[in-house]
mmCIF file of N, CA and C in Angstrom:
data_model
loop_
_atom_site.group_PDB
_atom_site.id
_atom_site.type_symbol
_atom_site.label_atom_id
_atom_site.label_comp_id
_atom_site.label_asym_id
_atom_site.label_seq_id
_atom_site.Cartn_x
_atom_site.Cartn_y
_atom_site.Cartn_z
ATOM 1 N N UNK E 1 91.051 -64.042 165.989
ATOM 2 C CA UNK E 1 91.546 -65.254 165.328
ATOM 3 C C UNK E 1 90.358 -66.099 164.896
ATOM 4 N N UNK E 2 90.429 -66.585 163.668
ATOM 5 C CA UNK E 2 89.390 -67.490 163.169
ATOM 6 C C UNK E 2 90.047 -68.692 162.495
ATOM 7 N N UNK E 3 89.380 -69.826 162.585
ATOM 8 C CA UNK E 3 89.784 -71.021 161.873
ATOM 9 C C UNK E 3 88.687 -71.370 160.875
ATOM 10 N N UNK E 4 89.066 -71.487 159.618
ATOM 11 C CA UNK E 4 88.092 -71.795 158.568
ATOM 12 C C UNK E 4 88.425 -73.143 157.958
ATOM 13 N N UNK E 5 87.504 -74.079 158.133
ATOM 14 C CA UNK E 5 87.702 -75.434 157.610
ATOM 15 C C UNK E 5 86.908 -75.628 156.336
ATOM 16 N N UNK E 6 87.418 -76.499 155.484
ATOM 17 C CA UNK E 6 86.731 -76.823 154.242
ATOM 18 C C UNK E 6 87.121 -78.224 153.808
ATOM 19 N N UNK E 7 86.353 -78.766 152.843
ATOM 20 C CA UNK E 7 86.720 -80.048 152.262
ATOM 21 C C UNK E 7 85.816 -81.206 152.609
ATOM 22 N N UNK E 8 84.860 -81.001 153.485
ATOM 23 C CA UNK E 8 83.957 -82.094 153.822
ATOM 24 C C UNK E 8 83.007 -82.409 152.680
ATOM 25 N N UNK E 9 82.253 -83.491 152.836
ATOM 26 C CA UNK E 9 81.295 -83.850 151.813
ATOM 27 C C UNK E 9 80.869 -85.293 151.931
ATOM 28 N N UNK E 10 80.242 -85.768 150.869
ATOM 29 C CA UNK E 10 79.744 -87.135 150.805
ATOM 30 C C UNK E 10 80.674 -87.969 149.938
ATOM 31 N N UNK E 11 81.063 -89.130 150.440
ATOM 32 C CA UNK E 11 81.965 -90.006 149.692
ATOM 33 C C UNK E 11 81.567 -91.455 149.961
ATOM 34 N N UNK E 12 81.833 -92.318 149.008
ATOM 35 C CA UNK E 12 81.549 -93.743 149.191
ATOM 36 C C UNK E 12 82.655 -94.392 150.026
ATOM 37 N N UNK E 13 82.302 -95.471 150.680
ATOM 38 C CA UNK E 13 83.289 -96.221 151.451
ATOM 39 C C UNK E 13 84.455 -96.623 150.548
ATOM 40 N N UNK E 14 85.654 -96.479 151.073
ATOM 41 C CA UNK E 14 86.857 -96.755 150.307
ATOM 42 C C UNK E 14 87.428 -95.534 149.612
ATOM 43 N N UNK E 15 86.668 -94.468 149.588
ATOM 44 C CA UNK E 15 87.103 -93.258 148.925
ATOM 45 C C UNK E 15 87.985 -92.385 149.798
ATOM 46 N N UNK E 16 88.309 -91.208 149.272
ATOM 47 C CA UNK E 16 89.212 -90.284 149.956
ATOM 48 C C UNK E 16 88.627 -88.876 149.982
ATOM 49 N N UNK E 17 89.028 -88.131 150.980
ATOM 50 C CA UNK E 17 88.715 -86.708 151.085
ATOM 51 C C UNK E 17 89.904 -86.008 151.719
ATOM 52 N N UNK E 18 90.036 -84.721 151.437
ATOM 53 C CA UNK E 18 91.087 -83.921 152.051
ATOM 54 C C UNK E 18 90.460 -82.694 152.691
ATOM 55 N N UNK E 19 90.674 -82.558 153.971
ATOM 56 C CA UNK E 19 90.191 -81.402 154.706
ATOM 57 C C UNK E 19 91.314 -80.379 154.856
ATOM 58 N N UNK E 20 90.923 -79.109 154.860
ATOM 59 C CA UNK E 20 91.872 -78.021 155.093
ATOM 60 C C UNK E 20 91.316 -77.105 156.165
ATOM 61 N N UNK E 21 92.207 -76.485 156.902
ATOM 62 C CA UNK E 21 91.789 -75.518 157.916
ATOM 63 C C UNK E 21 92.844 -74.424 157.988
ATOM 64 N N UNK E 22 92.413 -73.180 157.788
ATOM 65 C CA UNK E 22 93.331 -72.045 157.762
ATOM 66 C C UNK E 22 93.031 -71.074 158.886
ATOM 67 N N UNK E 23 94.077 -70.672 159.570
ATOM 68 C CA UNK E 23 93.948 -69.684 160.636
ATOM 69 C C UNK E 23 94.142 -68.284 160.071
ATOM 70 N N UNK E 24 93.324 -67.360 160.537
ATOM 71 C CA UNK E 24 93.459 -65.974 160.097
ATOM 72 C C UNK E 24 93.309 -65.049 161.297
ATOM 73 N N UNK E 25 93.803 -63.833 161.111
ATOM 74 C CA UNK E 25 93.749 -62.872 162.203
ATOM 75 C C UNK E 25 95.138 -62.584 162.727
ATOM 76 N N UNK E 26 95.190 -61.717 163.717
ATOM 77 C CA UNK E 26 96.473 -61.308 164.272
ATOM 78 C C UNK E 26 96.922 -62.329 165.313
ATOM 79 N N UNK E 27 98.137 -62.831 165.164
ATOM 80 C CA UNK E 27 98.642 -63.837 166.101
ATOM 81 C C UNK E 27 100.158 -63.822 166.128
ATOM 82 N N UNK E 28 100.717 -64.266 167.253
ATOM 83 C CA UNK E 28 102.173 -64.335 167.378
ATOM 84 C C UNK E 28 102.708 -65.663 166.857
ATOM 85 N N UNK E 29 102.028 -66.748 167.223
ATOM 86 C CA UNK E 29 102.510 -68.064 166.817
ATOM 87 C C UNK E 29 101.382 -69.079 166.907
ATOM 88 N N UNK E 30 101.547 -70.153 166.138
ATOM 89 C CA UNK E 30 100.619 -71.285 166.191
ATOM 90 C C UNK E 30 101.399 -72.495 166.674
ATOM 91 N N UNK E 31 100.954 -73.093 167.738
ATOM 92 C CA UNK E 31 101.613 -74.286 168.248
ATOM 93 C C UNK E 31 100.975 -75.519 167.626
ATOM 94 N N UNK E 32 100.400 -76.395 168.420
ATOM 95 C CA UNK E 32 99.763 -77.583 167.863
ATOM 96 C C UNK E 32 98.541 -77.217 167.022
ATOM 97 N N UNK E 33 98.327 -77.971 165.967
ATOM 98 C CA UNK E 33 97.105 -77.879 165.175
ATOM 99 C C UNK E 33 96.571 -79.305 165.053
ATOM 100 N N UNK E 34 95.255 -79.426 164.948
ATOM 101 C CA UNK E 34 94.719 -80.782 164.889
ATOM 102 C C UNK E 34 93.289 -80.851 164.437
ATOM 103 N N UNK E 35 92.849 -82.074 164.345
ATOM 104 C CA UNK E 35 91.475 -82.368 163.954
ATOM 105 C C UNK E 35 90.838 -83.285 165.001
ATOM 106 N N UNK E 36 89.602 -82.981 165.309
ATOM 107 C CA UNK E 36 88.769 -83.823 166.146
ATOM 108 C C UNK E 36 87.506 -84.124 165.350
ATOM 109 N N UNK E 37 86.756 -85.112 165.817
ATOM 110 C CA UNK E 37 85.496 -85.392 165.144
ATOM 111 C C UNK E 37 84.436 -85.793 166.160
ATOM 112 N N UNK E 38 83.195 -85.549 165.771
ATOM 113 C CA UNK E 38 82.072 -85.923 166.623
ATOM 114 C C UNK E 38 81.053 -86.671 165.786
ATOM 115 N N UNK E 39 81.041 -88.003 165.901
ATOM 116 C CA UNK E 39 80.042 -88.795 165.177
ATOM 117 C C UNK E 39 78.639 -88.517 165.720
ATOM 118 N N UNK E 40 77.614 -88.790 164.954
ATOM 119 C CA UNK E 40 76.240 -88.543 165.413
ATOM 120 C C UNK E 40 75.949 -89.268 166.723
ATOM 121 N N UNK E 41 75.522 -88.528 167.723
ATOM 122 C CA UNK E 41 75.136 -89.125 168.993
ATOM 123 C C UNK E 41 76.290 -89.598 169.861
ATOM 124 N N UNK E 42 77.518 -89.260 169.477
ATOM 125 C CA UNK E 42 78.675 -89.717 170.244
ATOM 126 C C UNK E 42 79.526 -88.541 170.697
ATOM 127 N N UNK E 43 80.492 -88.844 171.541
ATOM 128 C CA UNK E 43 81.361 -87.804 172.071
ATOM 129 C C UNK E 43 82.439 -87.415 171.057
ATOM 130 N N UNK E 44 82.979 -86.230 171.272
ATOM 131 C CA UNK E 44 84.073 -85.775 170.430
ATOM 132 C C UNK E 44 85.309 -86.626 170.684
ATOM 133 N N UNK E 45 86.059 -86.920 169.621
ATOM 134 C CA UNK E 45 87.269 -87.730 169.765
ATOM 135 C C UNK E 45 88.396 -87.162 168.927
ATOM 136 N N UNK E 46 89.615 -87.448 169.353
ATOM 137 C CA UNK E 46 90.793 -87.005 168.634
ATOM 138 C C UNK E 46 90.929 -87.769 167.320
ATOM 139 N N UNK E 47 91.224 -87.027 166.258
ATOM 140 C CA UNK E 47 91.579 -87.652 164.988
ATOM 141 C C UNK E 47 93.091 -87.617 164.816
ATOM 142 N N UNK E 48 93.658 -86.420 164.833
ATOM 143 C CA UNK E 48 95.110 -86.284 164.652
ATOM 144 C C UNK E 48 95.564 -84.910 165.114
ATOM 145 N N UNK E 49 96.813 -84.870 165.581
ATOM 146 C CA UNK E 49 97.435 -83.615 166.003
ATOM 147 C C UNK E 49 98.814 -83.517 165.376
ATOM 148 N N UNK E 50 99.232 -82.304 165.033
ATOM 149 C CA UNK E 50 100.578 -82.077 164.518
ATOM 150 C C UNK E 50 101.173 -80.869 165.226
ATOM 151 N N UNK E 51 102.416 -81.006 165.683
ATOM 152 C CA UNK E 51 103.080 -79.899 166.363
ATOM 153 C C UNK E 51 103.662 -78.930 165.343
ATOM 154 N N UNK E 52 104.181 -77.818 165.835
ATOM 155 C CA UNK E 52 104.755 -76.812 164.946
ATOM 156 C C UNK E 52 106.008 -77.330 164.240
ATOM 157 N N UNK E 53 106.623 -78.369 164.805
ATOM 158 C CA UNK E 53 107.823 -78.939 164.183
ATOM 159 C C UNK E 53 107.523 -80.195 163.384
ATOM 160 N N UNK E 54 106.249 -80.574 163.304
ATOM 161 C CA UNK E 54 105.873 -81.682 162.438
ATOM 162 C C UNK E 54 105.663 -83.027 163.093
ATOM 163 N N UNK E 55 105.784 -83.119 164.394
ATOM 164 C CA UNK E 55 105.487 -84.384 165.070
ATOM 165 C C UNK E 55 103.991 -84.627 165.060
ATOM 166 N N UNK E 56 103.612 -85.874 164.870
ATOM 167 C CA UNK E 56 102.189 -86.188 164.730
ATOM 168 C C UNK E 56 101.734 -87.246 165.732
ATOM 169 N N UNK E 57 100.438 -87.236 165.971
ATOM 170 C CA UNK E 57 99.810 -88.237 166.824
ATOM 171 C C UNK E 57 98.414 -88.489 166.267
ATOM 172 N N UNK E 58 98.020 -89.772 166.212
ATOM 173 C CA UNK E 58 96.741 -90.133 165.613
ATOM 174 C C UNK E 58 95.877 -90.920 166.583
ATOM 175 N N UNK E 59 94.562 -90.748 166.445
ATOM 176 C CA UNK E 59 93.655 -91.608 167.165
ATOM 177 C C UNK E 59 93.711 -93.012 166.574
ATOM 178 N N UNK E 60 93.521 -94.019 167.414
ATOM 179 C CA UNK E 60 93.656 -95.400 166.949
ATOM 180 C C UNK E 60 92.773 -95.742 165.756
ATOM 181 N N UNK E 61 91.524 -95.274 165.694
ATOM 182 C CA UNK E 61 90.656 -95.686 164.572
ATOM 183 C C UNK E 61 91.132 -95.222 163.189
ATOM 184 N N UNK E 62 92.018 -94.228 163.144
ATOM 185 C CA UNK E 62 92.410 -93.670 161.846
ATOM 186 C C UNK E 62 93.856 -93.950 161.481
ATOM 187 N N UNK E 63 94.605 -94.591 162.386
ATOM 188 C CA UNK E 63 96.011 -94.857 162.106
ATOM 189 C C UNK E 63 96.166 -95.698 160.847
ATOM 190 N N UNK E 64 97.082 -95.269 159.988
ATOM 191 C CA UNK E 64 97.334 -95.984 158.749
ATOM 192 C C UNK E 64 96.436 -95.578 157.599
ATOM 193 N N UNK E 65 95.401 -94.794 157.892
ATOM 194 C CA UNK E 65 94.476 -94.363 156.821
ATOM 195 C C UNK E 65 94.470 -92.853 156.638
ATOM 196 N N UNK E 66 94.646 -92.117 157.709
ATOM 197 C CA UNK E 66 94.626 -90.652 157.656
ATOM 198 C C UNK E 66 96.036 -90.106 157.833
ATOM 199 N N UNK E 67 96.294 -88.963 157.194
ATOM 200 C CA UNK E 67 97.577 -88.286 157.340
ATOM 201 C C UNK E 67 97.345 -86.811 157.591
ATOM 202 N N UNK E 68 97.934 -86.306 158.661
ATOM 203 C CA UNK E 68 97.850 -84.885 158.966
ATOM 204 C C UNK E 68 99.142 -84.205 158.544
ATOM 205 N N UNK E 69 99.018 -82.988 158.017
ATOM 206 C CA UNK E 69 100.187 -82.203 157.633
ATOM 207 C C UNK E 69 99.846 -80.726 157.813
ATOM 208 N N UNK E 70 100.864 -79.887 157.725
ATOM 209 C CA UNK E 70 100.602 -78.463 157.873
ATOM 210 C C UNK E 70 101.578 -77.662 157.034
ATOM 211 N N UNK E 71 101.135 -76.463 156.681
ATOM 212 C CA UNK E 71 101.970 -75.505 155.972
ATOM 213 C C UNK E 71 102.031 -74.280 156.868
ATOM 214 N N UNK E 72 103.134 -74.103 157.568
ATOM 215 C CA UNK E 72 103.228 -73.018 158.544
ATOM 216 C C UNK E 72 103.140 -71.641 157.879
ATOM 217 N N UNK E 73 103.687 -71.513 156.695
ATOM 218 C CA UNK E 73 103.640 -70.226 155.999
ATOM 219 C C UNK E 73 102.209 -69.842 155.656
ATOM 220 N N UNK E 74 101.382 -70.837 155.372
ATOM 221 C CA UNK E 74 99.983 -70.581 155.019
ATOM 222 C C UNK E 74 99.069 -70.680 156.232
ATOM 223 N N UNK E 75 99.630 -71.030 157.395
ATOM 224 C CA UNK E 75 98.840 -71.174 158.625
ATOM 225 C C UNK E 75 97.696 -72.161 158.413
ATOM 226 N N UNK E 76 98.012 -73.236 157.740
ATOM 227 C CA UNK E 76 96.994 -74.196 157.323
ATOM 228 C C UNK E 76 97.380 -75.605 157.748
ATOM 229 N N UNK E 77 96.386 -76.344 158.214
ATOM 230 C CA UNK E 77 96.560 -77.758 158.527
ATOM 231 C C UNK E 77 95.651 -78.556 157.601
ATOM 232 N N UNK E 78 96.151 -79.715 157.189
ATOM 233 C CA UNK E 78 95.427 -80.569 156.266
ATOM 234 C C UNK E 78 95.180 -81.932 156.911
ATOM 235 N N UNK E 79 94.129 -82.588 156.448
ATOM 236 C CA UNK E 79 93.878 -83.962 156.853
ATOM 237 C C UNK E 79 93.512 -84.749 155.600
ATOM 238 N N UNK E 80 94.422 -85.609 155.178
ATOM 239 C CA UNK E 80 94.163 -86.494 154.052
ATOM 240 C C UNK E 80 93.550 -87.765 154.590
ATOM 241 N N UNK E 81 92.353 -88.067 154.153
ATOM 242 C CA UNK E 81 91.610 -89.230 154.650
ATOM 243 C C UNK E 81 91.437 -90.226 153.510
ATOM 244 N N UNK E 82 92.043 -91.390 153.659
ATOM 245 C CA UNK E 82 91.949 -92.449 152.664
ATOM 246 C C UNK E 82 91.231 -93.663 153.249
ATOM 247 N N UNK E 83 90.809 -94.547 152.360
ATOM 248 C CA UNK E 83 90.122 -95.778 152.779
ATOM 249 C C UNK E 83 89.015 -95.476 153.784
ATOM 250 N N UNK E 84 88.199 -94.516 153.451
ATOM 251 C CA UNK E 84 87.157 -94.083 154.377
ATOM 252 C C UNK E 84 86.128 -95.176 154.617
ATOM 253 N N UNK E 85 85.639 -95.205 155.844
ATOM 254 C CA UNK E 85 84.645 -96.187 156.264
ATOM 255 C C UNK E 85 83.377 -95.468 156.733
ATOM 256 N N UNK E 86 82.245 -96.133 156.696
ATOM 257 C CA UNK E 86 81.013 -95.481 157.192
ATOM 258 C C UNK E 86 81.166 -94.969 158.624
ATOM 259 N N UNK E 87 81.948 -95.639 159.435
ATOM 260 C CA UNK E 87 82.123 -95.193 160.814
ATOM 261 C C UNK E 87 82.977 -93.932 160.936
ATOM 262 N N UNK E 88 83.537 -93.466 159.829
ATOM 263 C CA UNK E 88 84.246 -92.182 159.833
ATOM 264 C C UNK E 88 83.278 -91.008 159.688
ATOM 265 N N UNK E 89 82.020 -91.307 159.443
ATOM 266 C CA UNK E 89 81.017 -90.253 159.320
ATOM 267 C C UNK E 89 80.948 -89.454 160.607
ATOM 268 N N UNK E 90 81.119 -88.137 160.476
ATOM 269 C CA UNK E 90 81.158 -87.268 161.653
ATOM 270 C C UNK E 90 81.284 -85.817 161.206
ATOM 271 N N UNK E 91 81.084 -84.932 162.155
ATOM 272 C CA UNK E 91 81.467 -83.535 161.962
ATOM 273 C C UNK E 91 82.931 -83.425 162.386
ATOM 274 N N UNK E 92 83.758 -82.949 161.503
ATOM 275 C CA UNK E 92 85.191 -82.813 161.764
ATOM 276 C C UNK E 92 85.484 -81.358 162.145
ATOM 277 N N UNK E 93 86.170 -81.197 163.257
ATOM 278 C CA UNK E 93 86.452 -79.866 163.790
ATOM 279 C C UNK E 93 87.957 -79.612 163.825
ATOM 280 N N UNK E 94 88.323 -78.451 163.367
ATOM 281 C CA UNK E 94 89.711 -78.020 163.379
ATOM 282 C C UNK E 94 90.026 -77.334 164.704
ATOM 283 N N UNK E 95 91.211 -77.610 165.227
ATOM 284 C CA UNK E 95 91.646 -77.011 166.486
ATOM 285 C C UNK E 95 93.071 -76.496 166.336
ATOM 286 N N UNK E 96 93.364 -75.359 166.972
ATOM 287 C CA UNK E 96 94.728 -74.842 166.956
ATOM 288 C C UNK E 96 95.022 -74.139 168.275
ATOM 289 N N UNK E 97 96.247 -74.335 168.748
ATOM 290 C CA UNK E 97 96.715 -73.703 169.974
ATOM 291 C C UNK E 97 97.520 -72.483 169.566
ATOM 292 N N UNK E 98 96.915 -71.313 169.735
ATOM 293 C CA UNK E 98 97.460 -70.090 169.138
ATOM 294 C C UNK E 98 97.789 -69.068 170.210
ATOM 295 N N UNK E 99 98.951 -68.451 170.061
ATOM 296 C CA UNK E 99 99.340 -67.353 170.941
ATOM 297 C C UNK E 99 99.085 -66.036 170.217
ATOM 298 N N UNK E 100 98.096 -65.301 170.702
ATOM 299 C CA UNK E 100 97.794 -63.999 170.104
ATOM 300 C C UNK E 100 98.838 -62.986 170.580
ATOM 301 N N UNK E 101 99.125 -62.986 171.873
ATOM 302 C CA UNK E 101 100.169 -62.126 172.417
ATOM 303 C C UNK E 101 101.261 -62.997 173.034
ATOM 304 N N UNK E 102 101.096 -63.410 174.290
ATOM 305 C CA UNK E 102 102.111 -64.234 174.946
ATOM 306 C C UNK E 102 101.580 -65.642 175.206
ATOM 307 N N UNK E 103 100.410 -65.712 175.842
ATOM 308 C CA UNK E 103 99.876 -67.007 176.251
ATOM 309 C C UNK E 103 99.039 -67.624 175.140
ATOM 310 N N UNK E 104 99.186 -68.930 174.935
ATOM 311 C CA UNK E 104 98.448 -69.637 173.889
ATOM 312 C C UNK E 104 97.107 -70.114 174.405
ATOM 313 N N UNK E 105 96.131 -70.101 173.513
ATOM 314 C CA UNK E 105 94.763 -70.510 173.819
ATOM 315 C C UNK E 105 94.254 -71.404 172.716
ATOM 316 N N UNK E 106 93.359 -72.309 173.059
ATOM 317 C CA UNK E 106 92.737 -73.165 172.050
ATOM 318 C C UNK E 106 91.674 -72.404 171.269
ATOM 319 N N UNK E 107 91.730 -72.559 169.955
ATOM 320 C CA UNK E 107 90.700 -72.027 169.079
ATOM 321 C C UNK E 107 90.091 -73.174 168.285
ATOM 322 N N UNK E 108 88.793 -73.049 167.993
ATOM 323 C CA UNK E 108 88.067 -74.077 167.253
ATOM 324 C C UNK E 108 87.407 -73.461 166.028
ATOM 325 N N UNK E 109 87.463 -74.188 164.931
ATOM 326 C CA UNK E 109 86.724 -73.788 163.756
ATOM 327 C C UNK E 109 85.337 -74.395 163.770
ATOM 328 N N UNK E 110 84.478 -73.888 162.908
ATOM 329 C CA UNK E 110 83.177 -74.520 162.726
ATOM 330 C C UNK E 110 83.393 -75.858 162.031
ATOM 331 N N UNK E 111 82.634 -76.833 162.388
ATOM 332 C CA UNK E 111 82.836 -78.166 161.848
ATOM 333 C C UNK E 111 82.494 -78.281 160.380
ATOM 334 N N UNK E 112 83.097 -79.285 159.769
ATOM 335 C CA UNK E 112 82.755 -79.629 158.400
ATOM 336 C C UNK E 112 82.302 -81.085 158.396
ATOM 337 N N UNK E 113 81.161 -81.347 157.754
ATOM 338 C CA UNK E 113 80.551 -82.669 157.805
ATOM 339 C C UNK E 113 81.160 -83.600 156.763
ATOM 340 N N UNK E 114 81.553 -84.763 157.223
ATOM 341 C CA UNK E 114 82.007 -85.835 156.348
ATOM 342 C C UNK E 114 81.022 -86.996 156.475
ATOM 343 N N UNK E 115 80.476 -87.397 155.353
ATOM 344 C CA UNK E 115 79.527 -88.506 155.343
ATOM 345 C C UNK E 115 80.058 -89.589 154.417
ATOM 346 N N UNK E 116 80.210 -90.792 154.951
ATOM 347 C CA UNK E 116 80.723 -91.923 154.178
ATOM 348 C C UNK E 116 79.596 -92.936 154.014
ATOM 349 N N UNK E 117 79.217 -93.160 152.783
ATOM 350 C CA UNK E 117 78.132 -94.095 152.510
ATOM 351 C C UNK E 117 78.684 -95.500 152.260
ATOM 352 N N UNK E 118 77.899 -96.489 152.634
ATOM 353 C CA UNK E 118 78.343 -97.887 152.473
ATOM 354 C C UNK E 118 77.957 -98.447 151.108
#
C-alpha cells in the first residue's frame, strides 16, 4: 500500500491550495483518511480527518478555512485550503487507516510542502 500526495507549493497569504492524496495497492478497505502537518521546528499536528461515511473533524487552527473531502471510488482524500496564513506553512502528510486483509493499520504518505508567504 502506498499513499501519494500532491498539490503543495508556494502561495501568498490569503490564497488557496488543494492537496490530494491517493491510496494504491492491494487493500480490503479504507477507514479514516486525514491530513496532518508539521511546521518547521514544531511537532506534528492534526489538520483534518474524514471517516469512510463522510464525518469530519478539524484541528482548531484550520476550522472554517480548510475543507476535507474524499472520493471512495478513487481512494483519494482532498484538502481544500482557503484563506491561507503564513502560520499554515508546514509539511503536510497524508494518513489513512487501511485494512489490507482483516486488521487495519495506519499508512503515511511522503509529505508535501506548503509555504505561505506574507
